[in-house]
Coordinates of C-alpha atoms in Angstrom, one line a residue:
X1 CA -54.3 -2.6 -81.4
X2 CA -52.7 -4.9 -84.0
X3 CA -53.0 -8.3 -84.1
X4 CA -51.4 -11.1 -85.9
X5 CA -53.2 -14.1 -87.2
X6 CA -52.2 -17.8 -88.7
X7 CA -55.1 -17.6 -90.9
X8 CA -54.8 -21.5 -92.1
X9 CA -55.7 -22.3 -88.5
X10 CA -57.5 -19.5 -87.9
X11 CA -55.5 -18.5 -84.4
X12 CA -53.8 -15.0 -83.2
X13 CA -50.0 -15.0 -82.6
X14 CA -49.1 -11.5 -81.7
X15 CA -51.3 -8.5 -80.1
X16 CA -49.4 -5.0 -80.0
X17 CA -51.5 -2.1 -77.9
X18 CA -50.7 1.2 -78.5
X19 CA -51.8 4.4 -77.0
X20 CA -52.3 6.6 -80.0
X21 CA -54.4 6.0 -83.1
X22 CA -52.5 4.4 -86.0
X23 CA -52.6 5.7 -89.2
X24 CA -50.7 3.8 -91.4
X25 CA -49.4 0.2 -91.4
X26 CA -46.3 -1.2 -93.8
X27 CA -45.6 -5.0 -93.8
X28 CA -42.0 -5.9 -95.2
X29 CA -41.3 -8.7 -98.0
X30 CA -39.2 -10.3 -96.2
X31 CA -41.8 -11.6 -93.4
X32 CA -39.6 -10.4 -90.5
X33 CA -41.3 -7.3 -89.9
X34 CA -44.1 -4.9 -89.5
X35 CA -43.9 -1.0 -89.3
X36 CA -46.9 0.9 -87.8
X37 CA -47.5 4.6 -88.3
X38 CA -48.6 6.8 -85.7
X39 CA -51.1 9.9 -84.8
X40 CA -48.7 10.3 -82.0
X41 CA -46.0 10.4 -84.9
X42 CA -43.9 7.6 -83.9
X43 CA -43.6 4.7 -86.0
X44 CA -43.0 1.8 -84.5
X45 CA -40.9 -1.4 -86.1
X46 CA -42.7 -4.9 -85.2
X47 CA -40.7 -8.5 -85.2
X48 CA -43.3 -10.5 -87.0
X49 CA -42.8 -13.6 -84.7
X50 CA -40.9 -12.3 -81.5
X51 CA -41.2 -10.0 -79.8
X52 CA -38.8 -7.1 -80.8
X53 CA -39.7 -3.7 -81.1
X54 CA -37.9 -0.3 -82.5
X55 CA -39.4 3.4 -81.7
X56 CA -38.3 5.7 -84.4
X57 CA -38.8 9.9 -83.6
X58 CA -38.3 11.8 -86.9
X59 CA -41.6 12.9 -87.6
X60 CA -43.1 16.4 -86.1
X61 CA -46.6 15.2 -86.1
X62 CA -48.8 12.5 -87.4
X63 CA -47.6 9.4 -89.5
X64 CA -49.3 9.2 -92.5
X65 CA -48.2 6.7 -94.9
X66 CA -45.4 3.7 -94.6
X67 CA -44.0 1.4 -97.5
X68 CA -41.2 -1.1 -97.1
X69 CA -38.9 -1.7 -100.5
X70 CA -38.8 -4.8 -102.3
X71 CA -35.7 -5.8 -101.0
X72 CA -36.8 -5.3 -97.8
X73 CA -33.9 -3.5 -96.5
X74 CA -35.2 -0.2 -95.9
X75 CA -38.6 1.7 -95.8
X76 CA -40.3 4.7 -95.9
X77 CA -42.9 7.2 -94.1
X78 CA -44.2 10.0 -94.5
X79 CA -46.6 12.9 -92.4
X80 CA -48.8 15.6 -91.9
X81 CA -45.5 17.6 -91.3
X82 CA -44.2 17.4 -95.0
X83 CA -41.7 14.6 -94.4
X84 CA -40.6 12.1 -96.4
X85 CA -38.6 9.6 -94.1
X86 CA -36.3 6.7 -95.6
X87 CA -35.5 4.2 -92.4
X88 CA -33.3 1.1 -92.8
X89 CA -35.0 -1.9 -91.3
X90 CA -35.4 -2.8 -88.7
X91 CA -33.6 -0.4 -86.1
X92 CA -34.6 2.6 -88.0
X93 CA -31.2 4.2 -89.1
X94 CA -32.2 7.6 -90.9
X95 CA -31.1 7.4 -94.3
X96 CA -32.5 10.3 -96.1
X97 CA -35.1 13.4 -95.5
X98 CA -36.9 15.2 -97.6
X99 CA -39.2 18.5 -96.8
X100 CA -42.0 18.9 -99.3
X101 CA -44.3 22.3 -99.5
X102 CA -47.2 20.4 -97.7
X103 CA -48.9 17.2 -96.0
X104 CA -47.1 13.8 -97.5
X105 CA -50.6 11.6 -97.8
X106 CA -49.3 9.3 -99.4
X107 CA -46.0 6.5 -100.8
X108 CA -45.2 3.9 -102.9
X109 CA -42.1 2.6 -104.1
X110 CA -41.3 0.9 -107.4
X111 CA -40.8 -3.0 -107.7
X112 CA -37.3 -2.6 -108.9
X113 CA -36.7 -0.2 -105.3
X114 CA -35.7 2.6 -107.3
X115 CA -37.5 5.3 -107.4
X116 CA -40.5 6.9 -104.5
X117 CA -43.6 8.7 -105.5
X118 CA -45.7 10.6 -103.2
X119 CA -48.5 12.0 -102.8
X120 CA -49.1 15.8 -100.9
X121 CA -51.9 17.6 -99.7
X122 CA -51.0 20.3 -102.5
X123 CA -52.1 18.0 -104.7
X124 CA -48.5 17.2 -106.2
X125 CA -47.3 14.0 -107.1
X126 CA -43.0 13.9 -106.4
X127 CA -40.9 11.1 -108.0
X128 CA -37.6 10.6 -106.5
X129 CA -35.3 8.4 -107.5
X130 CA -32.9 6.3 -105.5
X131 CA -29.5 6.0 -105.9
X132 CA -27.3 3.5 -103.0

């Protein structure tokens, strides 16, 4: 379950249930919206105040990490599968994949939205950089 709170009055404004275990969770700059990561490996997009919802279905098995860019325009996941996914927000357009040589743990992307690092279960660290 996710929930959304107003915590200056201390009230909840949104539950989501979900039937699989989530992994990883990705809130974007902009306010608008939330992306939730999967054991299921779905990743679901989330309208921060209504109540629209995208599915996405790239990843072959479990979600593992999420990060929205600055701008807020896009994000990324990754997964036990060795994907690196690049979605644009909110509706989950695929914009780029990448195959690395084991699990993707983890993400981050710069402040400036150009370049992604993550982290695999081989215990490399990969750097791409972006270029739109």
């Amino acid at each position: 379950t996710v929930r959304s709170w107003d915590l200056r009055e201390g009230k909840q404004l949104q539950q989501h249930d979900f039937s699989s275990q989530i992994f990883a969770l990705g809130y974007c700059p902009t306010g608008e919206w939330l992306a939730v990561g999967m054991e299921n490996s779905h990743v679901e997009v989330l309208h921060a105040n209504k109540p629209d919802k995208y599915q996405l279905h790239l990843h072959e098995s479990c979600v593992l990490s999420l990060r929205f860019a600055t701008c807020g325009k896009w994000f990324v996941s990754t997964g036990k599968d060795n994907l690196l996914n690049a979605w644009r927000t909110p509706y989950g357009a695929s914009i780029f994949q990448s195959k690395e040589s084991s699990s993707v743990l983890s993400c981050d992307i710069s402040t400036d939205d150009k370049y992604i690092v993550t982290g695999s279960g081989d215990k490399k660290a990969t750097v791409y950089e972006v270029i739109y």
